[in-house]
PDB file of C-alpha atoms in Angstrom:
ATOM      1  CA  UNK A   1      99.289  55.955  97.252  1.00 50.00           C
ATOM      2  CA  UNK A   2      98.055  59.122  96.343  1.00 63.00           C
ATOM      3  CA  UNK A   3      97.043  60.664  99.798  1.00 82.00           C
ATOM      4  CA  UNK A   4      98.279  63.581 101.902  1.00 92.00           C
ATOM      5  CA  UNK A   5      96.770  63.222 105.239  1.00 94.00           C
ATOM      6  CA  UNK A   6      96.944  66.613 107.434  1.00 95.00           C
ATOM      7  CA  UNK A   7      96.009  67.026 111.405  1.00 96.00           C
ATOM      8  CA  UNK A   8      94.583  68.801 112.948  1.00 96.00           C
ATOM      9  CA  UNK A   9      91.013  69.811 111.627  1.00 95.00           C
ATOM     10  CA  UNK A  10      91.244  72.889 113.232  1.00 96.00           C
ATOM     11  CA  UNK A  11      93.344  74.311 115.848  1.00 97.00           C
ATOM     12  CA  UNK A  12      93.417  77.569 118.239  1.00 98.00           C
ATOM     13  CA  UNK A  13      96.354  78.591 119.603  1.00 97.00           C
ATOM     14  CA  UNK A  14      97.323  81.769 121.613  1.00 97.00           C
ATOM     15  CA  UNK A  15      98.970  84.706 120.400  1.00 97.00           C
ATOM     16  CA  UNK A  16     102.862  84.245 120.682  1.00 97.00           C
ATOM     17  CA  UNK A  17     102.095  80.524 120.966  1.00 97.00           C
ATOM     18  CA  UNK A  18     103.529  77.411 118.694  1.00 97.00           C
ATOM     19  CA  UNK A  19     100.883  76.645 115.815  1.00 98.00           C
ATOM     20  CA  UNK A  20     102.052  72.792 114.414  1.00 98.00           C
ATOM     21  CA  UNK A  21     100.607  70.813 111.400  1.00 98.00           C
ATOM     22  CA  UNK A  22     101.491  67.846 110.498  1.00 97.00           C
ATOM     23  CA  UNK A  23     100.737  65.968 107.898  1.00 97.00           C
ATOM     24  CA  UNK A  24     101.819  62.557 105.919  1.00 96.00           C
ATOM     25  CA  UNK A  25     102.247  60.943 102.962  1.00 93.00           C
ATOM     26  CA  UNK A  26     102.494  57.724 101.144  1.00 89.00           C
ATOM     27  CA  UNK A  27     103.784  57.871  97.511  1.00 85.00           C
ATOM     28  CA  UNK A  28     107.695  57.585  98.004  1.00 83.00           C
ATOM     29  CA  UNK A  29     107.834  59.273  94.846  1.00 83.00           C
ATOM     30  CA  UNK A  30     106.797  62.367  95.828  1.00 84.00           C
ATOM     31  CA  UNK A  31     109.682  64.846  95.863  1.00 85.00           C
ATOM     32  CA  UNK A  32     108.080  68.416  97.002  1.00 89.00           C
ATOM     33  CA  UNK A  33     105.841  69.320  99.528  1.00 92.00           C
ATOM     34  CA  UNK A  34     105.132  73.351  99.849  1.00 92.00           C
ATOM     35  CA  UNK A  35     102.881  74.489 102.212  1.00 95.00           C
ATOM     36  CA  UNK A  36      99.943  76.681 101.176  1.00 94.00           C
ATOM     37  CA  UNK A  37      98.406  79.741 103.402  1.00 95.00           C
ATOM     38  CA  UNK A  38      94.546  80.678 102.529  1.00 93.00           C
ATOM     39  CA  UNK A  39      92.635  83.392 103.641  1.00 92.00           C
ATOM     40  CA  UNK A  40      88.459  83.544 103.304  1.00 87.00           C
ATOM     41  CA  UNK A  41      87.914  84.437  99.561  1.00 83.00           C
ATOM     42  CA  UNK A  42      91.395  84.168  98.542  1.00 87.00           C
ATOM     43  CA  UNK A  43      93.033  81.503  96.428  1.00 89.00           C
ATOM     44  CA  UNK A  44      96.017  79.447  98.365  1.00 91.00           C
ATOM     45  CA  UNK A  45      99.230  81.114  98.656  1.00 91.00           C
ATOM     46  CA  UNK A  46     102.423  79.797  98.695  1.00 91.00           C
ATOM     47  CA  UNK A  47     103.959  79.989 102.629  1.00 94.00           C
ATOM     48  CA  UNK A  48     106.706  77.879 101.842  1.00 93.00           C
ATOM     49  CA  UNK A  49     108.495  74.140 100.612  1.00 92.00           C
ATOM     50  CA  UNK A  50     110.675  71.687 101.296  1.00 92.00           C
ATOM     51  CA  UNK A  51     112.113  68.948  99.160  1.00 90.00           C
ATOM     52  CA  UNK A  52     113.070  65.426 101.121  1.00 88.00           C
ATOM     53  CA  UNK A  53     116.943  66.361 100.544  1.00 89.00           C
ATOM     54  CA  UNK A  54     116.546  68.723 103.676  1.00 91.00           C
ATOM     55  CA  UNK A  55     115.102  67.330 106.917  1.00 93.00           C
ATOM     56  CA  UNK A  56     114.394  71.027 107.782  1.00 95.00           C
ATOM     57  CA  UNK A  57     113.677  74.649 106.083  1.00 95.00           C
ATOM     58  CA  UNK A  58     113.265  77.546 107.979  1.00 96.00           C
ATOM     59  CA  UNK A  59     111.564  81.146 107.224  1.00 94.00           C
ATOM     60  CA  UNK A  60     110.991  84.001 108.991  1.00 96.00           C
ATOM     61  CA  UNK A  61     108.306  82.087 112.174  1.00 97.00           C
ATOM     62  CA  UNK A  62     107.584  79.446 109.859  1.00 97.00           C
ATOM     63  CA  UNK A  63     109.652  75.978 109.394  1.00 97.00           C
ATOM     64  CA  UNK A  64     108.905  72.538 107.535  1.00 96.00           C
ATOM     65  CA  UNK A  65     110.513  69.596 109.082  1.00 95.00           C
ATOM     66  CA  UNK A  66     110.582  67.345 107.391  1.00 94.00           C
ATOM     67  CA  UNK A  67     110.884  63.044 108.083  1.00 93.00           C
ATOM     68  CA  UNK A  68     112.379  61.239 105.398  1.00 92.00           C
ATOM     69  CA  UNK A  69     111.606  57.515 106.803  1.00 92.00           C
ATOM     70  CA  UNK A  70     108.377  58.237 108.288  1.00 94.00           C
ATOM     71  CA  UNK A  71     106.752  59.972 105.318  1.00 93.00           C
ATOM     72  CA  UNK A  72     105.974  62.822 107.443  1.00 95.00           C
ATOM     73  CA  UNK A  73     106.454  66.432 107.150  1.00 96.00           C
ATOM     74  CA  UNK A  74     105.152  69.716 109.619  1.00 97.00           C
ATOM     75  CA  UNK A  75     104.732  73.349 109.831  1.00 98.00           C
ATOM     76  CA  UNK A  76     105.495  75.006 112.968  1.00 98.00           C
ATOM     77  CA  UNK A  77     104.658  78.855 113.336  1.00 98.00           C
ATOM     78  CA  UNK A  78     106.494  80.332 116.044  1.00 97.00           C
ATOM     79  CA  UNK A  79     105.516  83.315 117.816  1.00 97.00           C
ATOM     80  CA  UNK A  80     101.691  83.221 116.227  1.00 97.00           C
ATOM     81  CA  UNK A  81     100.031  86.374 115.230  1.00 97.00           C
ATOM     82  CA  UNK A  82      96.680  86.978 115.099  1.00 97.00           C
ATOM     83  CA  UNK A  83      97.352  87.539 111.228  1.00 97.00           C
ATOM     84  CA  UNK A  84      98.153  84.321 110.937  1.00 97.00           C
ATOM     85  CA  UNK A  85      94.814  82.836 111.030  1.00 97.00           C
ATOM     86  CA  UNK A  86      94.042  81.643 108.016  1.00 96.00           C
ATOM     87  CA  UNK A  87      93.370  78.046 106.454  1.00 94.00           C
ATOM     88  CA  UNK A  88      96.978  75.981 105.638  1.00 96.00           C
ATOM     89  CA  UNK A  89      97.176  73.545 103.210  1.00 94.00           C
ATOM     90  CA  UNK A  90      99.969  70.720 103.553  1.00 95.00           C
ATOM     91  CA  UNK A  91     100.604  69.544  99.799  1.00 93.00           C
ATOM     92  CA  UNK A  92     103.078  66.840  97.842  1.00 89.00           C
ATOM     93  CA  UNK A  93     104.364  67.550  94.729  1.00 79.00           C
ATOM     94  CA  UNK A  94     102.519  70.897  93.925  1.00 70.00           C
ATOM     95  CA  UNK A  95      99.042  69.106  93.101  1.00 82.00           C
ATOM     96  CA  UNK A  96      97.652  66.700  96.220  1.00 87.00           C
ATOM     97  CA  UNK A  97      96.874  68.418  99.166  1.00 91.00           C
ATOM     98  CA  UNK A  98      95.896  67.909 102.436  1.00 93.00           C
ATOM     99  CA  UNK A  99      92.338  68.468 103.677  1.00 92.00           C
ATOM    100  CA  UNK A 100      93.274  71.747 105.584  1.00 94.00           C
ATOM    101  CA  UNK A 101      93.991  73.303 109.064  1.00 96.00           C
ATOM    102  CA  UNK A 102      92.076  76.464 110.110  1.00 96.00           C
ATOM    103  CA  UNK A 103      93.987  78.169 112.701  1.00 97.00           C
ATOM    104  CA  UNK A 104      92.791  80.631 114.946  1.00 98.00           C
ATOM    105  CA  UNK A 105      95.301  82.860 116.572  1.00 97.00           C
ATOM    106  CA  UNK A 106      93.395  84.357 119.761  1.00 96.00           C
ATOM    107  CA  UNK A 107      95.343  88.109 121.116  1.00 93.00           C
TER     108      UNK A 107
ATOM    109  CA  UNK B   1     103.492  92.478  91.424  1.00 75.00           C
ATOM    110  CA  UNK B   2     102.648  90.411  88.482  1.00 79.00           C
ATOM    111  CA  UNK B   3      98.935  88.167  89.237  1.00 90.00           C
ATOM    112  CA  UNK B   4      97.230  85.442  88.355  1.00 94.00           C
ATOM    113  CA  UNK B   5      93.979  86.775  86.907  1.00 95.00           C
ATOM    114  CA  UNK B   6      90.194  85.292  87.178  1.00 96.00           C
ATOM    115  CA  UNK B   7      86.363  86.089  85.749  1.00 96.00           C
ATOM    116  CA  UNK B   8      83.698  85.960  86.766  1.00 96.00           C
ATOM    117  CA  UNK B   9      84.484  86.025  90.688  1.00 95.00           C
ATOM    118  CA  UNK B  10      80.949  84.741  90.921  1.00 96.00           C
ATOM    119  CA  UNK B  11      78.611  82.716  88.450  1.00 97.00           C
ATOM    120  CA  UNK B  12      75.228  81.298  89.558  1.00 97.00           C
ATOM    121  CA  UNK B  13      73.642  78.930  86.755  1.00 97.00           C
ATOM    122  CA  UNK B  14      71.514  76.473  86.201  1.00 97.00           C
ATOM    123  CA  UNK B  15      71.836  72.750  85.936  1.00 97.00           C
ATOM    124  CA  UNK B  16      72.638  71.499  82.634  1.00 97.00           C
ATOM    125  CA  UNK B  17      73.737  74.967  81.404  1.00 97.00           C
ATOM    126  CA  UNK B  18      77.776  75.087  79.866  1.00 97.00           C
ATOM    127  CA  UNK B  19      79.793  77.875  81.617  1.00 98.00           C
ATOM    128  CA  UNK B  20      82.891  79.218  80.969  1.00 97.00           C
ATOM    129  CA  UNK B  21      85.688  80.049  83.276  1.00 98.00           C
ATOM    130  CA  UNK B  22      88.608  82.343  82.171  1.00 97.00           C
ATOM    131  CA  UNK B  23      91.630  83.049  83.614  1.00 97.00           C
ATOM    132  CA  UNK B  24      94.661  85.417  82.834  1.00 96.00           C
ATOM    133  CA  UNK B  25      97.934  83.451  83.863  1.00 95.00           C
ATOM    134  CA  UNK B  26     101.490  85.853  84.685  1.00 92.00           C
ATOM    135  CA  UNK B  27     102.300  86.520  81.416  1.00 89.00           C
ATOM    136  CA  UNK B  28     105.730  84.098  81.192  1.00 87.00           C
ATOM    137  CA  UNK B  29     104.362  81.134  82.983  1.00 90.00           C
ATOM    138  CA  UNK B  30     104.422  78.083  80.960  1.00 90.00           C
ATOM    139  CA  UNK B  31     102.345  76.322  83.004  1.00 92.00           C
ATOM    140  CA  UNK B  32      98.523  76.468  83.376  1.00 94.00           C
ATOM    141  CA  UNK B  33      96.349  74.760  86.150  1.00 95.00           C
ATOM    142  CA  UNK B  34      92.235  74.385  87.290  1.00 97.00           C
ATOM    143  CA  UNK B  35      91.633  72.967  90.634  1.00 96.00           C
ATOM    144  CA  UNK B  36      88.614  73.172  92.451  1.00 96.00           C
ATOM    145  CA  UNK B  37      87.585  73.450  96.183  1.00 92.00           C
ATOM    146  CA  UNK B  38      84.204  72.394  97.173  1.00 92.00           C
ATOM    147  CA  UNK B  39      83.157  74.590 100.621  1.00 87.00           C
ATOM    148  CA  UNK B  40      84.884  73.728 103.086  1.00 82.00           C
ATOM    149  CA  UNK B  41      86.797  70.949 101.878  1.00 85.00           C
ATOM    150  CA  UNK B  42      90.853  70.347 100.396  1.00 87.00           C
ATOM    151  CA  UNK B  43      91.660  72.143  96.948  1.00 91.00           C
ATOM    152  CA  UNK B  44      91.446  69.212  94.110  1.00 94.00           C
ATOM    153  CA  UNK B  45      93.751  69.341  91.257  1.00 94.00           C
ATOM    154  CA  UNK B  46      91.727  68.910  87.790  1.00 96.00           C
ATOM    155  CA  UNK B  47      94.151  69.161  85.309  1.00 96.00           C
ATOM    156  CA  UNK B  48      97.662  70.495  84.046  1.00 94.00           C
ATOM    157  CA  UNK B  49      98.372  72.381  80.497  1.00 94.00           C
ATOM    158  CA  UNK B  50     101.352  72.970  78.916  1.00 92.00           C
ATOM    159  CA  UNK B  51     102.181  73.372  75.478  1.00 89.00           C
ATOM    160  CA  UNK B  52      98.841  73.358  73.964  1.00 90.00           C
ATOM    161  CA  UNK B  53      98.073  70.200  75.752  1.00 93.00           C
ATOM    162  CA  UNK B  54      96.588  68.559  78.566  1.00 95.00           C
ATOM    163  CA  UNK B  55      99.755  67.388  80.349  1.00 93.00           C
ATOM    164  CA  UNK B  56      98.029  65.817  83.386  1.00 93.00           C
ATOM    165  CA  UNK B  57      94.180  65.194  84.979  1.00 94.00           C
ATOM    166  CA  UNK B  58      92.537  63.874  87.694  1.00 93.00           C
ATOM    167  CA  UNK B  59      89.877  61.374  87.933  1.00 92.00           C
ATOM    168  CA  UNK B  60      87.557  64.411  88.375  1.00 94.00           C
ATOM    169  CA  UNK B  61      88.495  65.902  84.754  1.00 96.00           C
ATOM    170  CA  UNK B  62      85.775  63.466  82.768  1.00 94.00           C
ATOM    171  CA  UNK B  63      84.148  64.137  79.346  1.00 94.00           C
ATOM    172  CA  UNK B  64      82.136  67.379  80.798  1.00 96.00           C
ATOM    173  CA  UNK B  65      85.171  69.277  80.950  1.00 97.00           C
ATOM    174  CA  UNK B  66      87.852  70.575  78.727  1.00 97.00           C
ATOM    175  CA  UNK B  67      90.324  73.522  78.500  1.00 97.00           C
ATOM    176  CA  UNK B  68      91.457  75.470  76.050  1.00 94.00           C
ATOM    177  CA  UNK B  69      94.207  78.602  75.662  1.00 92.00           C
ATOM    178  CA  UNK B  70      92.353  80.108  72.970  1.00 86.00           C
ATOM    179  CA  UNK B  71      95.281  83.498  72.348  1.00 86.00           C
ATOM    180  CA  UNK B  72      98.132  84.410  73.906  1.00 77.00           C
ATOM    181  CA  UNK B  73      96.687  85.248  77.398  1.00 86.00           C
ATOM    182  CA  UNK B  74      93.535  83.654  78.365  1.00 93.00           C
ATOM    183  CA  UNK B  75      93.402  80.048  79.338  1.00 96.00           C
ATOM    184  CA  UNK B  76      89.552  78.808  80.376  1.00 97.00           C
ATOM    185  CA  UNK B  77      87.817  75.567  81.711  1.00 98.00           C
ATOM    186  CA  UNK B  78      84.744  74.960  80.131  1.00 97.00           C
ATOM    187  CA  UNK B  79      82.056  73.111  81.824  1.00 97.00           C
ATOM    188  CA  UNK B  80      79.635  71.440  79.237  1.00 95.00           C
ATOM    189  CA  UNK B  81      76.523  70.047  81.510  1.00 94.00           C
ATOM    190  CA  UNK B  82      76.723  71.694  85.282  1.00 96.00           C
ATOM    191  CA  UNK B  83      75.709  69.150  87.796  1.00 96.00           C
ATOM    192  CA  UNK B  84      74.502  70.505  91.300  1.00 96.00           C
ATOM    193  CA  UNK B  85      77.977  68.669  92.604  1.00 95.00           C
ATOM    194  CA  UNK B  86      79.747  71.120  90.302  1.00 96.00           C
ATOM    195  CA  UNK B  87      79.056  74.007  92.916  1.00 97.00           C
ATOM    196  CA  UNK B  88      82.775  75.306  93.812  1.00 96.00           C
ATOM    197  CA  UNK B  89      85.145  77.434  94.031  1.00 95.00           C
ATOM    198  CA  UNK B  90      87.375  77.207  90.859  1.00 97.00           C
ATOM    199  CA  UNK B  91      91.138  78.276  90.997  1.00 96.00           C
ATOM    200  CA  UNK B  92      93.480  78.961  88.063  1.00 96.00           C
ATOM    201  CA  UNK B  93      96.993  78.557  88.916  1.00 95.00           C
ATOM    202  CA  UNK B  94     100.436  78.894  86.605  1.00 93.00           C
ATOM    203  CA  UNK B  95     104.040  78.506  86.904  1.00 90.00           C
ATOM    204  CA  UNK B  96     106.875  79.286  84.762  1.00 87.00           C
ATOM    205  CA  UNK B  97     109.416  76.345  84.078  1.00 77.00           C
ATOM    206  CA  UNK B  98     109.574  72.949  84.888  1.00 67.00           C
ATOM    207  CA  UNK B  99     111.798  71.955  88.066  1.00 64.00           C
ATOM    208  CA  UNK B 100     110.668  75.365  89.625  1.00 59.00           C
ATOM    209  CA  UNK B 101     107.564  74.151  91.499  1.00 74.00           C
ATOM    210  CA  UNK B 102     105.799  77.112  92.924  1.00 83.00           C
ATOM    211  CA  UNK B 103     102.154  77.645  91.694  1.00 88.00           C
ATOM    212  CA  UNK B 104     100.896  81.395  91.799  1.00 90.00           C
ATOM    213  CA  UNK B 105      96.927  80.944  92.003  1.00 92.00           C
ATOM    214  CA  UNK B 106      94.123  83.375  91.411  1.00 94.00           C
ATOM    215  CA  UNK B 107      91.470  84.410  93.539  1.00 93.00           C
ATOM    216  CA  UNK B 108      89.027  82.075  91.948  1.00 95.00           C
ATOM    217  CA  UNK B 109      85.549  81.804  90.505  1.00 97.00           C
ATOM    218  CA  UNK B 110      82.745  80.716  93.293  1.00 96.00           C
ATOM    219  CA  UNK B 111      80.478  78.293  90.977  1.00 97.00           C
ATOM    220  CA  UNK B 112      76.930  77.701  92.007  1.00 97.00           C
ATOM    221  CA  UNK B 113      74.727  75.462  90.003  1.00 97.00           C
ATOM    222  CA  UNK B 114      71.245  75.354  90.958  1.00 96.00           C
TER     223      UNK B 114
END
């Protein structure tokens, strides 16, 4: 009831490329799900949320859709950049995250 | 840019020892936060403060731990009996109000216990 499952592992993706994570959910309860950028030796950084009023957010390259009735949510980075390689956390509520996608953004 | 604020960055101790974490939360959060994140693996939430109180914690949070907001600034984990397992990397996080969700972490304190 408590888990946040998040795919893939790892994932490399050319620059200018689409970078997706998904991950799901199972507590119904669970009413916000932010997603969390880390970089080696830093602590996790808010990228950006989504609350399961919206079935989509969108920021700058990065959107959350987001499935209501499938307990499912995703992160898609558009147009990657090698600065975006970096760790990414999928959470729900701000406290139970995902196990973590390390993306590598090849130039 | 107001931070979230963390010491040591590194402590290497023994097993059995007590340590001390500290961390300096933005100065109006209301909200005060430890997780930990074992190499390699998913950030795990210990435990929530608010009000002078423990407000939330994981099954992790047992007997060997407790927090404490001793002034106006400084909010620590203290860690009574290190076990090897306890080797981590320790985030503080805080937040201001209730209903506004976003967590503002440090840069963490990298735990080894030999």
């Amino acid at each position: 009831q408590q888990q946040v499952k998040q795919s893939p592992q790892s994932l490399i993706v050319q620059k200018g490329g689409i970078s997706i994570i998904n991950c799901a959910y199972e507590n119904t309860a669970f009413d916000y799900f932010p997603w969390y950028q880390q970089f080696p030796g830093k602590g996790p950084a808010l990228l950006i949320a989504i609350r399961p009023d919206v079935s989509e957010k969108k920021e700058g390259r990065f959107t959350i859709s987001f499935n209501k009735s499938a307990k499912q949510f995703s992160l898609h980075i558009m147009d990657s950049q090698p600065g975006d390689s970096a760790t990414y956390f999928c959470a729900a509520t701000p406290k139970r995250f995902g196990a973590g996608t390390r993306l590598t953004v090849k130039p | 840019e107001p931070e979230v604020t963390q010491t040591p960055s590194h402590q290497v101790t023994q097993m059995g020892q007590e340590v001390i974490l500290r961390c300096v939360p933005i100065s109006n959060h209301l909200y005060f936060y430890w997780y930990r994140q074992i190499l390699g693996q998913k950030v795990e939430f210990l435990v929530s403060f608010y009000n002078n109180e423990i407000s939330e914690k994981s099954e992790i949070f047992d007997d060997q731990f407790s927090v404490e907001r001793p002034d106006g600034s400084n909010f620590t984990l203290k860690i009574r009996s290190t076990k090897l397992e306890d080797s981590a990397m320790y985030f503080c996080a805080s937040k201001f109000l209730t209903g506004e969700e976003t967590q503002y972490f440090g840069p963490g304190t990298r735990l080894l216990v030999l």
